[in-house]
Short mmCIF file of C-alpha atoms and ligand atoms in Angstrom, two decimals:
data_model
loop_
_atom_site.label_atom_id
_atom_site.label_comp_id
_atom_site.label_asym_id
_atom_site.label_seq_id
_atom_site.Cartn_x
_atom_site.Cartn_y
_atom_site.Cartn_z
CA MET A 1 104.54 -63.07 34.88
CA LEU A 2 102.58 -61.41 32.98
CA ALA A 3 103.06 -60.35 29.42
CA ARG A 4 100.40 -57.75 27.48
CA ILE A 5 100.28 -56.96 24.33
CA ARG A 6 98.40 -54.98 22.05
CA SER A 7 96.56 -56.41 18.62
CA GLY A 8 92.49 -55.60 17.70
CA THR A 9 89.20 -56.99 15.73
CA VAL A 10 87.01 -56.36 13.49
CA VAL A 11 83.21 -56.93 14.82
CA GLY A 12 80.96 -55.39 11.19
CA ILE A 13 83.29 -52.66 10.21
CA GLN A 14 84.55 -51.54 13.26
CA SER A 15 87.82 -51.22 14.66
CA VAL A 16 87.66 -53.56 18.50
CA PRO A 17 90.90 -53.30 20.58
CA VAL A 18 92.42 -56.44 22.01
CA ARG A 19 94.49 -57.21 24.72
CA VAL A 20 96.09 -60.15 24.43
CA GLU A 21 98.15 -61.58 27.89
CA VAL A 22 99.61 -64.49 28.26
CA HIS A 23 100.08 -66.37 32.14
CA LEU A 24 103.13 -68.50 32.83
CA GLY A 25 101.89 -71.09 35.47
CA SER A 26 102.44 -73.86 38.30
CA GLY A 27 101.80 -77.30 35.97
CA LEU A 28 100.76 -79.25 33.85
CA PRO A 29 102.05 -78.31 30.87
CA ALA A 30 99.15 -77.03 27.73
CA ILE A 31 97.92 -73.78 26.81
CA SER A 32 94.61 -72.78 27.10
CA VAL A 33 92.71 -70.06 25.46
CA VAL A 34 89.90 -67.48 27.31
CA GLY A 35 87.39 -65.60 25.99
CA LEU A 36 85.51 -66.14 23.24
CA PRO A 37 88.01 -67.47 20.88
CA ASN A 38 86.81 -68.75 17.92
CA GLY A 39 88.37 -71.88 15.59
CA ALA A 40 90.97 -70.03 13.53
CA VAL A 41 91.75 -68.13 17.11
CA ARG A 42 92.80 -72.25 18.97
CA GLU A 43 93.63 -73.44 15.73
CA GLY A 44 96.15 -70.58 16.39
CA LYS A 45 97.84 -71.98 18.97
CA ASP A 46 99.62 -74.70 16.41
CA ARG A 47 100.19 -72.15 14.07
CA VAL A 48 102.19 -70.44 16.97
CA ARG A 49 104.08 -73.35 18.34
CA ALA A 50 105.34 -74.31 15.11
CA ALA A 51 106.45 -71.12 13.97
CA LEU A 52 107.99 -70.45 17.59
CA GLY A 53 109.67 -73.94 17.31
CA SER A 54 110.71 -72.67 13.18
CA ILE A 55 112.68 -69.55 15.76
CA GLY A 56 115.01 -71.82 17.97
CA PHE A 57 111.67 -70.48 20.89
CA ARG A 58 110.37 -73.14 22.92
CA ILE A 59 107.30 -73.11 24.91
CA PRO A 60 108.50 -73.70 28.70
CA PRO A 61 106.97 -76.61 29.33
CA ARG A 62 103.97 -74.81 31.82
CA ARG A 63 100.72 -74.10 32.65
CA ILE A 64 99.76 -70.61 30.07
CA THR A 65 96.82 -69.60 29.85
CA VAL A 66 95.71 -66.96 27.47
CA ASN A 67 93.10 -64.47 28.42
CA LEU A 68 91.90 -62.13 25.55
CA ALA A 69 90.74 -59.23 26.06
CA PRO A 70 87.00 -57.66 26.43
CA ALA A 71 86.28 -61.45 27.16
CA ASP A 72 83.03 -61.05 25.92
CA LEU A 73 83.21 -60.13 22.70
CA ARG A 74 84.03 -63.18 19.86
CA LYS A 75 87.10 -62.67 18.13
CA ASP A 76 87.14 -63.84 14.67
CA GLY A 77 89.99 -64.68 12.21
CA SER A 78 93.94 -65.07 12.35
CA GLY A 79 95.73 -62.18 12.83
CA LEU A 80 95.68 -62.50 16.77
CA ASP A 81 98.72 -65.79 16.41
CA LEU A 82 101.00 -62.82 16.05
CA PRO A 83 100.33 -61.06 19.50
CA LEU A 84 99.90 -64.46 20.79
CA ALA A 85 103.66 -65.68 19.78
CA VAL A 86 105.31 -62.73 20.93
CA GLY A 87 104.00 -62.45 23.91
CA LEU A 88 104.65 -65.99 25.08
CA MET A 89 108.19 -64.91 25.02
CA VAL A 90 107.51 -61.45 27.56
CA GLY A 91 106.00 -64.09 29.22
CA ALA A 92 108.43 -66.71 29.03
CA GLY A 93 111.12 -63.09 29.32
CA ALA A 94 112.01 -63.90 26.28
CA LEU A 95 111.37 -60.22 25.35
CA PRO A 96 111.12 -57.30 27.36
CA GLN A 97 107.88 -55.89 27.94
CA ALA A 98 109.09 -52.68 27.78
CA ALA A 99 109.51 -52.80 24.29
CA LEU A 100 105.93 -53.64 23.35
CA GLU A 101 104.91 -49.62 25.60
CA GLY A 102 102.59 -48.30 22.41
CA VAL A 103 103.05 -50.79 19.60
CA ALA A 104 100.01 -53.05 18.66
CA LEU A 105 100.45 -56.36 15.84
CA VAL A 106 98.81 -58.13 14.22
CA GLY A 107 98.91 -61.60 11.16
CA GLU A 108 98.77 -65.18 10.95
CA LEU A 109 102.10 -67.16 10.88
CA GLY A 110 102.84 -69.56 8.91
CA LEU A 111 104.19 -72.94 10.10
CA GLU A 112 108.21 -71.50 9.05
CA GLY A 113 107.13 -68.41 10.92
CA HIS A 114 106.35 -66.00 8.34
CA LEU A 115 103.38 -63.07 8.60
CA ARG A 116 100.69 -64.24 6.40
CA PRO A 117 98.09 -61.25 5.22
CA VAL A 118 95.13 -60.69 7.03
CA ARG A 119 91.86 -59.66 6.34
CA GLY A 120 90.58 -55.74 7.28
CA ALA A 121 93.69 -55.20 8.74
CA LEU A 122 92.89 -51.06 7.16
CA ALA A 123 89.88 -51.38 9.73
CA VAL A 124 92.24 -52.38 12.35
CA ALA A 125 94.31 -50.05 11.64
CA ARG A 126 91.94 -47.25 12.70
CA GLY A 127 91.39 -48.11 16.30
CA VAL A 128 94.69 -48.06 16.89
CA ARG A 129 95.31 -44.66 18.37
CA PRO A 130 92.54 -44.05 19.87
CA SER A 131 93.37 -47.23 21.45
CA GLY A 132 96.37 -45.40 23.50
CA ALA A 133 98.99 -46.90 20.78
CA HIS A 134 101.14 -45.75 18.06
CA THR A 135 102.56 -47.74 16.32
CA LEU A 136 101.05 -50.70 14.72
CA ILE A 137 103.64 -53.81 13.43
CA VAL A 138 101.29 -55.52 10.01
CA PRO A 139 102.39 -58.09 7.70
CA ARG A 140 104.00 -56.54 5.02
CA GLN A 141 101.37 -56.89 2.66
CA ASN A 142 98.98 -55.37 4.72
CA GLY A 143 101.20 -51.68 4.50
CA ALA A 144 99.20 -49.64 2.11
CA GLU A 145 96.31 -50.39 3.45
CA ALA A 146 96.85 -50.26 7.45
CA ALA A 147 98.95 -46.90 6.02
CA ALA A 148 95.39 -45.17 5.56
CA ALA A 149 94.33 -46.06 7.98
CA ASP A 150 96.03 -43.13 10.19
CA PRO A 151 98.81 -39.78 9.32
CA HIS A 152 99.77 -39.69 12.80
CA LEU A 153 99.73 -43.68 13.40
CA THR A 154 103.26 -45.28 12.90
CA VAL A 155 103.01 -48.40 10.55
CA LEU A 156 105.91 -51.31 10.16
CA GLY A 157 105.78 -53.69 7.23
CA ALA A 158 107.18 -57.41 8.42
CA ASP A 159 108.37 -60.13 6.56
CA SER A 160 108.17 -62.75 9.47
CA LEU A 161 108.42 -63.57 13.19
CA GLU A 162 112.22 -63.61 13.37
CA GLU A 163 112.11 -60.01 11.75
CA VAL A 164 109.82 -58.55 14.52
CA VAL A 165 111.69 -60.67 16.34
CA GLY A 166 114.23 -58.87 16.38
CA HIS A 167 112.99 -55.34 15.97
CA LEU A 168 111.43 -55.32 19.36
CA LEU A 169 115.22 -56.31 20.53
CA GLY A 170 116.47 -53.82 18.50
CA GLU A 171 118.58 -55.84 16.57
CA VAL A 172 117.40 -54.51 12.97
CA GLU A 173 115.15 -52.16 12.35
CA ILE A 174 111.08 -52.78 10.11
CA PRO A 175 110.96 -50.03 7.64
CA ARG A 176 108.47 -47.30 8.72
CA VAL A 177 105.99 -48.10 5.72
CA HIS A 178 104.21 -44.19 4.65
CA PRO A 179 100.70 -43.81 3.56
CA ARG A 180 99.31 -43.11 -0.19
CA CYS A 181 97.40 -41.21 -2.58
CA PRO A 182 93.83 -42.80 -3.12
CA GLN A 183 94.19 -44.47 -6.88
CA GLU A 184 92.44 -41.93 -9.09
CA ALA A 185 89.92 -41.95 -10.30
CA ILE A 186 87.43 -44.22 -11.91
CA TRP A 187 87.02 -42.82 -15.23
CA GLU A 188 90.94 -43.14 -15.76
CA THR A 189 90.64 -46.38 -15.21
CA ARG A 190 87.26 -47.15 -17.44
CA PRO A 191 88.06 -45.40 -21.06
CA ASP A 192 85.86 -48.77 -22.17
CA GLU A 193 82.51 -47.85 -21.08
CA ASP A 194 81.40 -44.38 -22.29
CA LEU A 195 78.06 -42.73 -22.67
CA ALA A 196 79.17 -42.02 -26.31
CA ASP A 197 78.64 -45.73 -27.61
CA VAL A 198 75.51 -45.33 -26.53
CA ARG A 199 73.36 -43.91 -29.35
CA GLY A 200 70.10 -42.33 -28.96
CA GLN A 201 67.76 -43.04 -25.43
CA PRO A 202 68.26 -39.73 -24.46
CA ALA A 203 65.03 -39.82 -21.61
CA ALA A 204 67.37 -42.84 -19.98
CA ARG A 205 70.74 -40.89 -20.02
CA ARG A 206 68.77 -37.81 -18.82
CA ALA A 207 67.61 -40.34 -16.26
CA LEU A 208 71.07 -41.33 -15.81
CA GLU A 209 72.37 -37.84 -14.99
CA VAL A 210 69.88 -36.95 -12.78
CA ALA A 211 70.50 -40.94 -10.85
CA ALA A 212 74.03 -40.10 -11.19
CA ALA A 213 73.63 -36.27 -9.99
CA GLY A 214 71.14 -36.46 -6.83
CA GLY A 215 71.94 -40.11 -5.29
CA HIS A 216 68.25 -41.47 -7.09
CA ASN A 217 67.43 -44.82 -7.70
CA LEU A 218 66.86 -45.95 -11.18
CA LEU A 219 65.00 -48.67 -13.41
CA LEU A 220 65.35 -49.21 -16.69
CA ALA A 221 62.26 -51.91 -18.37
CA GLY A 222 62.78 -51.79 -21.98
CA PRO A 223 62.72 -54.68 -25.00
CA PRO A 224 65.89 -57.28 -25.13
CA GLY A 225 69.23 -55.31 -26.97
CA SER A 226 67.60 -51.81 -26.05
CA GLY A 227 71.09 -51.06 -24.29
CA LYS A 228 70.25 -51.58 -20.42
CA THR A 229 72.60 -53.22 -19.55
CA MET A 230 75.24 -50.65 -21.66
CA LEU A 231 73.36 -47.77 -20.03
CA ALA A 232 73.42 -49.43 -16.04
CA ARG A 233 77.53 -50.29 -16.59
CA ARG A 234 78.13 -46.18 -17.26
CA LEU A 235 77.14 -45.55 -15.03
CA PRO A 236 79.76 -44.84 -12.06
CA GLY A 237 82.28 -43.18 -15.11
CA ILE A 238 80.00 -40.30 -14.35
CA LEU A 239 79.93 -40.59 -10.89
CA PRO A 240 82.85 -38.01 -9.06
CA ALA A 241 85.34 -39.90 -7.24
CA LEU A 242 84.76 -40.62 -3.32
CA ALA A 243 84.94 -38.22 -0.52
CA PRO A 244 88.14 -39.09 1.84
CA SER A 245 86.67 -39.23 4.79
CA GLU A 246 84.48 -42.17 2.04
CA ALA A 247 87.09 -43.40 0.77
CA LEU A 248 87.90 -44.51 4.39
CA ASP A 249 85.28 -47.04 4.60
CA VAL A 250 84.47 -48.35 1.82
CA THR A 251 88.46 -49.70 1.48
CA SER A 252 87.68 -50.76 4.67
CA ILE A 253 84.56 -52.61 3.35
CA HIS A 254 86.74 -54.41 1.18
CA SER A 255 89.18 -54.90 2.96
CA VAL A 256 87.54 -56.70 5.64
CA ALA A 257 86.19 -59.05 2.53
CA GLY A 258 89.59 -58.77 1.56
CA LEU A 259 89.00 -57.84 -1.85
CA LEU A 260 91.08 -55.66 -1.05
CA ARG A 261 94.33 -56.00 -3.67
CA GLU A 262 98.21 -56.51 -2.21
CA GLY A 263 99.87 -53.79 -1.75
CA SER A 264 96.64 -51.62 -2.55
CA GLY A 265 95.86 -48.00 -1.26
CA LEU A 266 92.84 -46.06 0.12
CA MET A 267 90.19 -47.17 -3.75
CA GLY A 268 89.40 -43.68 -4.76
CA SER A 269 86.79 -44.90 -7.88
CA ARG A 270 82.74 -45.92 -6.40
CA PRO A 271 82.52 -49.67 -6.48
CA PHE A 272 79.80 -50.93 -9.15
CA ARG A 273 78.80 -54.42 -7.25
CA ALA A 274 76.93 -56.26 -10.33
CA PRO A 275 75.41 -59.93 -8.28
CA HIS A 276 74.77 -62.30 -10.43
CA HIS A 277 70.38 -62.63 -10.24
CA SER A 278 71.18 -66.65 -8.49
CA ILE A 279 72.77 -64.61 -5.50
CA SER A 280 72.12 -65.18 -2.13
CA ARG A 281 69.91 -63.84 0.37
CA THR A 282 72.50 -63.18 2.77
CA GLY A 283 75.58 -62.92 -0.33
CA MET A 284 73.15 -59.55 -0.30
CA VAL A 285 73.14 -57.76 2.74
CA GLY A 286 75.78 -60.84 4.45
CA GLY A 287 75.98 -63.18 7.55
CA GLY A 288 77.71 -65.95 7.33
CA SER A 289 80.34 -67.38 10.37
CA PRO A 290 82.80 -65.17 11.12
CA ILE A 291 80.12 -63.00 9.72
CA ARG A 292 80.84 -60.56 6.55
CA PRO A 293 79.34 -58.02 4.44
CA GLY A 294 77.01 -59.17 1.41
CA GLU A 295 76.69 -57.20 -1.42
CA ILE A 296 74.56 -53.74 -0.79
CA THR A 297 78.13 -53.21 1.52
CA LEU A 298 80.38 -53.71 -0.68
CA ALA A 299 77.70 -51.20 -2.77
CA HIS A 300 78.49 -48.35 0.01
CA GLN A 301 79.30 -45.11 -1.50
CA GLY A 302 78.48 -46.69 -5.67
CA VAL A 303 76.03 -49.05 -7.42
CA LEU A 304 74.07 -52.23 -6.86
CA PHE A 305 72.70 -52.91 -9.93
CA LEU A 306 71.03 -55.25 -9.80
CA ASP A 307 69.74 -57.03 -13.46
CA GLU A 308 67.09 -58.93 -14.73
CA LEU A 309 65.56 -57.73 -11.39
CA PRO A 310 61.92 -59.45 -11.60
CA GLU A 311 64.66 -62.78 -11.42
CA PHE A 312 66.79 -61.89 -8.15
CA GLY A 313 64.74 -64.27 -5.07
CA ARG A 314 61.67 -62.78 -3.85
CA SER A 315 62.85 -62.75 0.48
CA THR A 316 66.40 -61.34 -0.96
CA LEU A 317 64.95 -58.42 -2.78
CA GLU A 318 62.86 -57.48 -0.01
CA ALA A 319 65.47 -57.60 2.40
CA LEU A 320 66.97 -54.67 0.19
CA ARG A 321 64.45 -52.44 1.87
CA GLN A 322 65.74 -52.23 5.58
CA PRO A 323 68.84 -50.65 3.83
CA LEU A 324 66.51 -48.48 0.80
CA GLU A 325 65.58 -46.53 4.04
CA GLY A 326 68.57 -46.64 6.21
CA GLY A 327 71.43 -46.64 4.68
CA GLU A 328 72.68 -49.83 6.88
CA ILE A 329 71.07 -53.37 7.84
CA SER A 330 71.77 -54.79 10.37
CA VAL A 331 72.49 -58.75 10.66
CA VAL A 332 72.61 -60.87 13.70
CA ARG A 333 74.15 -64.26 14.02
CA ALA A 334 73.91 -66.51 17.03
CA ARG A 335 73.24 -63.66 19.74
CA GLU A 336 75.73 -60.73 18.02
CA ARG A 337 73.72 -58.16 15.55
CA VAL A 338 75.88 -56.28 13.46
CA ARG A 339 75.24 -53.27 11.02
CA PHE A 340 77.38 -52.78 7.92
CA PRO A 341 76.78 -49.59 6.53
CA ALA A 342 74.97 -50.54 2.70
CA ARG A 343 74.28 -46.73 1.09
CA PHE A 344 74.30 -47.54 -2.49
CA THR A 345 72.27 -46.52 -4.74
CA LEU A 346 69.89 -48.70 -6.64
CA MET A 347 70.45 -49.77 -10.51
CA ALA A 348 68.18 -52.58 -11.53
CA ALA A 349 67.01 -53.17 -15.05
CA MET A 350 64.27 -55.49 -16.24
CA ASN A 351 62.15 -56.03 -19.41
CA PRO A 352 58.37 -55.53 -19.70
CA CYS A 353 57.39 -59.04 -19.49
CA PRO A 354 58.62 -62.39 -19.51
CA CYS A 355 58.93 -62.65 -23.89
CA GLY A 356 60.29 -59.75 -23.34
CA TYR A 357 58.10 -57.20 -26.92
CA LEU A 358 55.38 -56.19 -24.29
CA GLY A 359 54.78 -53.52 -25.98
CA HIS A 360 57.94 -53.55 -29.13
CA PRO A 361 56.22 -51.06 -31.80
CA GLU A 362 56.65 -54.12 -33.82
CA ARG A 363 57.40 -57.17 -32.73
CA PRO A 364 54.09 -58.89 -31.26
CA CYS A 365 54.45 -59.56 -27.01
CA THR A 366 53.07 -63.86 -26.45
CA CYS A 367 53.09 -63.80 -23.11
CA ASP A 368 49.64 -63.63 -21.83
CA PRO A 369 48.39 -60.87 -18.59
CA GLY A 370 48.61 -63.31 -16.46
CA GLN A 371 51.40 -64.23 -16.72
CA VAL A 372 52.84 -60.71 -17.50
CA ALA A 373 51.45 -59.63 -13.78
CA ARG A 374 52.66 -63.03 -11.75
CA TYR A 375 56.05 -61.43 -13.76
CA ARG A 376 55.46 -58.43 -12.47
CA SER A 377 55.03 -58.89 -9.06
CA ARG A 378 58.15 -60.57 -8.09
CA VAL A 379 59.18 -56.57 -7.81
CA SER A 380 56.85 -55.86 -5.05
CA GLY A 381 55.22 -52.55 -3.95
CA PRO A 382 57.33 -51.55 -0.85
CA VAL A 383 60.89 -52.40 -3.51
CA GLN A 384 59.13 -50.33 -6.41
CA ASP A 385 57.98 -47.52 -4.68
CA ARG A 386 62.06 -47.13 -2.81
CA ILE A 387 62.98 -47.06 -7.16
CA ASP A 388 62.83 -43.19 -7.53
CA LEU A 389 63.42 -43.07 -11.57
CA GLN A 390 61.49 -45.48 -13.69
CA VAL A 391 62.01 -45.13 -17.13
CA GLU A 392 61.00 -47.10 -19.81
CA VAL A 393 63.37 -47.99 -22.93
CA PRO A 394 62.53 -48.68 -26.09
CA PRO A 395 64.58 -50.95 -29.03
CA VAL A 396 66.96 -48.30 -30.65
CA PRO A 397 65.52 -47.12 -34.78
CA TYR A 398 68.54 -47.90 -37.07
CA ARG A 399 68.84 -44.45 -37.84
CA ASP A 400 69.61 -44.06 -34.61
CA LEU A 401 71.32 -46.91 -34.41
CA ARG A 402 73.26 -45.25 -37.93
CA GLY A 403 73.51 -41.99 -37.23
CA SER A 404 76.96 -40.61 -37.17
CA GLY A 405 75.65 -37.67 -34.33
CA GLY A 406 78.25 -37.01 -31.84
CA GLU A 407 76.76 -38.72 -28.19
CA GLU A 408 77.67 -36.58 -25.31
CA SER A 409 81.23 -38.22 -23.56
CA SER A 410 81.09 -39.49 -19.78
CA GLU A 411 82.98 -36.33 -19.11
CA VAL A 412 81.08 -34.25 -20.70
CA VAL A 413 78.30 -35.28 -18.51
CA ARG A 414 79.83 -35.79 -15.50
CA ALA A 415 80.56 -32.64 -15.00
CA ARG A 416 77.04 -31.22 -14.74
CA VAL A 417 77.11 -34.11 -12.04
CA ARG A 418 79.84 -32.15 -10.31
CA ALA A 419 78.38 -29.17 -10.35
CA ALA A 420 75.05 -30.28 -9.32
CA ARG A 421 76.67 -32.09 -6.04
CA ARG A 422 78.97 -29.11 -5.57
CA LEU A 423 74.57 -27.02 -4.81
CA GLN A 424 73.66 -30.04 -2.51
CA GLY A 425 77.19 -30.30 -0.59
CA GLU A 426 76.06 -26.32 0.58
CA ARG A 427 72.82 -27.37 1.43
CA LEU A 428 72.33 -29.98 2.71
CA GLY A 429 76.72 -30.51 4.74
CA PRO A 430 80.08 -31.92 3.54
CA ASP A 431 79.37 -35.27 0.39
CA ARG A 432 75.56 -36.03 0.75
CA VAL A 433 73.16 -36.18 -1.91
CA ASN A 434 69.12 -34.77 -2.45
CA ALA A 435 68.24 -38.70 -2.17
CA GLY A 436 69.63 -38.70 1.27
CA MET A 437 66.76 -36.10 2.62
CA SER A 438 65.32 -36.55 6.21
CA SER A 439 61.79 -35.00 5.58
CA GLY A 440 62.29 -32.48 7.60
CA GLU A 441 65.34 -31.40 5.73
CA VAL A 442 62.62 -31.67 2.31
CA ARG A 443 60.17 -29.90 4.04
CA ARG A 444 62.98 -27.01 4.68
CA LEU A 445 65.29 -27.27 1.19
CA VAL A 446 63.39 -27.58 -1.16
CA GLU A 447 61.47 -24.93 -2.72
CA LEU A 448 58.51 -24.56 -4.56
CA SER A 449 57.56 -21.48 -6.66
CA PRO A 450 53.87 -21.11 -6.77
CA GLU A 451 52.89 -22.42 -9.89
CA ALA A 452 54.75 -25.59 -8.74
CA GLU A 453 53.00 -26.09 -6.20
CA GLY A 454 49.58 -26.15 -7.29
CA PHE A 455 51.51 -28.62 -10.00
CA LEU A 456 51.96 -30.29 -7.73
CA GLU A 457 48.52 -30.46 -5.10
CA ARG A 458 46.11 -30.92 -8.09
CA ALA A 459 48.36 -34.41 -9.03
CA SER A 460 48.78 -35.75 -5.90
CA GLN A 461 44.82 -35.36 -6.00
CA ARG A 462 44.45 -37.18 -9.06
CA PHE A 463 47.30 -39.71 -9.43
CA HIS A 464 46.79 -40.95 -5.19
CA LEU A 465 49.88 -40.08 -4.63
CA SER A 466 51.13 -41.42 -0.96
CA ALA A 467 53.10 -38.99 1.41
CA ARG A 468 56.11 -40.98 0.36
CA GLY A 469 55.28 -40.23 -2.81
CA VAL A 470 54.96 -36.97 -2.41
CA HIS A 471 58.05 -36.78 -1.06
CA ARG A 472 60.04 -38.63 -3.51
CA VAL A 473 58.41 -36.51 -6.31
CA LEU A 474 60.29 -33.21 -4.68
CA LYS A 475 63.39 -35.06 -3.54
CA VAL A 476 64.07 -35.87 -7.66
CA ALA A 477 62.38 -32.37 -8.54
CA ARG A 478 65.00 -30.34 -6.04
CA THR A 479 68.34 -32.63 -7.72
CA LEU A 480 66.98 -31.22 -11.34
CA ALA A 481 66.81 -27.81 -10.42
CA ASP A 482 70.47 -28.29 -9.60
CA LEU A 483 71.27 -29.68 -12.31
CA ALA A 484 69.64 -26.41 -13.60
CA GLY A 485 71.33 -24.20 -10.96
CA ALA A 486 68.02 -22.72 -10.26
CA VAL A 487 67.34 -22.16 -6.20
CA GLN A 488 63.37 -22.76 -6.99
CA VAL A 489 62.30 -25.41 -8.15
CA GLY A 490 59.66 -24.66 -10.86
CA ARG A 491 56.82 -26.45 -12.92
CA ALA A 492 58.63 -28.30 -15.37
CA GLU A 493 60.90 -30.21 -12.13
CA VAL A 494 58.04 -31.29 -10.49
CA ALA A 495 56.50 -32.84 -13.85
CA GLU A 496 59.68 -34.06 -15.22
CA ALA A 497 60.03 -35.23 -11.23
CA LEU A 498 57.05 -37.13 -11.19
CA GLN A 499 57.16 -38.56 -14.62
CA TYR A 500 59.96 -40.28 -13.54
CA ARG A 501 57.31 -42.19 -11.16
CA LEU A 502 54.03 -42.60 -13.13
CA PRO A 503 55.26 -43.44 -16.67
CA GLY A 504 52.92 -45.28 -18.26
CA GLY A 505 54.02 -48.74 -18.96
CA ILE A 506 55.89 -49.96 -15.97
CA ARG A 507 52.96 -49.85 -14.18
N1 LIG B 601 71.06 -47.60 -27.57
C1 LIG B 601 72.62 -48.40 -27.86
N2 LIG B 601 73.61 -47.87 -28.68
C2 LIG B 601 74.61 -48.41 -29.26
N3 LIG B 601 74.71 -50.23 -29.26
C3 LIG B 601 73.77 -50.20 -28.46
C4 LIG B 601 72.44 -49.95 -28.04
N4 LIG B 601 71.73 -51.21 -27.07
C5 LIG B 601 71.96 -51.88 -27.24
N5 LIG B 601 73.54 -51.98 -29.12
C6 LIG B 601 73.84 -53.37 -28.83
O1 LIG B 601 74.46 -53.99 -28.09
C7 LIG B 601 74.13 -54.63 -27.40
C8 LIG B 601 72.51 -55.21 -26.37
O2 LIG B 601 73.45 -54.59 -25.50
P1 LIG B 601 72.65 -54.78 -24.06
O3 LIG B 601 73.42 -55.84 -22.90
O4 LIG B 601 72.89 -52.99 -22.70
O5 LIG B 601 70.68 -54.45 -23.95
P2 LIG B 601 69.70 -54.71 -22.35
O6 LIG B 601 69.00 -53.81 -23.01
O7 LIG B 601 70.01 -55.45 -21.92
O8 LIG B 601 69.21 -56.45 -23.26
P3 LIG B 601 67.86 -57.44 -22.68
O9 LIG B 601 67.21 -56.67 -21.72
O10 LIG B 601 68.82 -58.40 -23.77
O11 LIG B 601 69.57 -57.97 -20.82
C9 LIG B 601 75.56 -54.16 -26.59
O12 LIG B 601 76.48 -54.59 -25.93
C10 LIG B 601 75.18 -52.87 -28.02
O13 LIG B 601 76.53 -53.74 -28.54
MG1 LIG B 602 70.84 -56.68 -20.30
ZN1 LIG B 603 55.50 -60.72 -23.78
#
């Protein structure tokens, strides 16, 4: 007798339906699993045997073949335990196949038959209805995230194999999990990191606002203690909340990485990732076995903050080039290639030189020119080239630091960011920002005044701007005009955008 049970697995963050087929034949008692199971899936056999034993079910002493379809897809993780256990019971005639009509299952089993949460439950849940099922049974801890996937999917959160079997036999009813509202946005959870706390630094504050408004990458350079780290940490607080369509992908990523808090539904706030400079290339871009997303993917639709930029490994920084250009990364493992989304705003901070005081108005720099050049060359041209906004953060004069002048709060800045993003959405489509414009869109949608046109032409000749450089200046200028509520880009916007590209002390 052949049992067929629906389940699913995750490739990258994409859901792939998996069918667990159990066949009981004649021959020496044994269970063999075919269809590219990985270690965790093979070990599942022992957990399944113990869990079935705990509810008093003995696996028939027959020759049992378990086929995981599609056969050519490598299956990771322990989520196939539950469908395998149920499949063995159906195969042995202890459960009717009809009870599994339209039902998919995923979950890891403990030895005593309790269900344990799995990674990627939200991602799996997104693929269930498209594959033709209407109900998904998951471990209770995964219920909230799975229910967020699709309002028309019935999600049941179970505690044990016994409960699942009872439900399928119609003896008990597992309660349905209802989707919850997204969590409130980030500024309500981080009142301790407000822009009102930053004294002075008008240029850096402006650049932060421009970065938030248009999604542009930003580099802050300045001496120790000038407030670079402090400013960077305040970027998420001026970004708008995630749109519902973005929240599904972002939450799926965190679910696959095992970083979702238990019982939490869709994420509402944008991620802010600040990996230490000792991070490996794999930690940054993803990889390993089983394959996991890296920091750039965890920062998708949010902020990747690289503090002390030149201290990061060269190959780690070089690996950022592809995602900075295309908004995704493909990670290769053995013969497989997995794509992860990685559309983030890069926020970086650095000192101008190893001692930190080059260009400081009072303190002398103790570095020789060779040291300074080596330090800067660690951040390669191609990476720097992709940072549209480069700003110097000078030391704060004592008078500014102690002054009582009210600095603008994050809330006030956020309102301007939101208005500028609304204009971009109308022009480019929902939830898109200027930094993501294609070159065709730049040509069609960035309208310059005649004066601005002439000014840009002269500047690009004088500063030998590459074609990419010109495009990037135009994107930033478009954001500056959006912040001003202007239809046309004027000379003032072009001049300000150029200045972010060619700051005196940085290059
Ligand atoms: N502009 C500022 N307004 C208010 N406080 C500031 C400002 N700049 C620095 N500070 C104070 O100094 C501390 C150190 O600032 P921060 O860590 O941001 O400096 P940094 O520029 O990142 O320095 P480093 O180059 O050493 O990393 C802050 O926690 C804050 O208390
Ligand atoms: Mg710092
Ligand atoms: Zn120095």
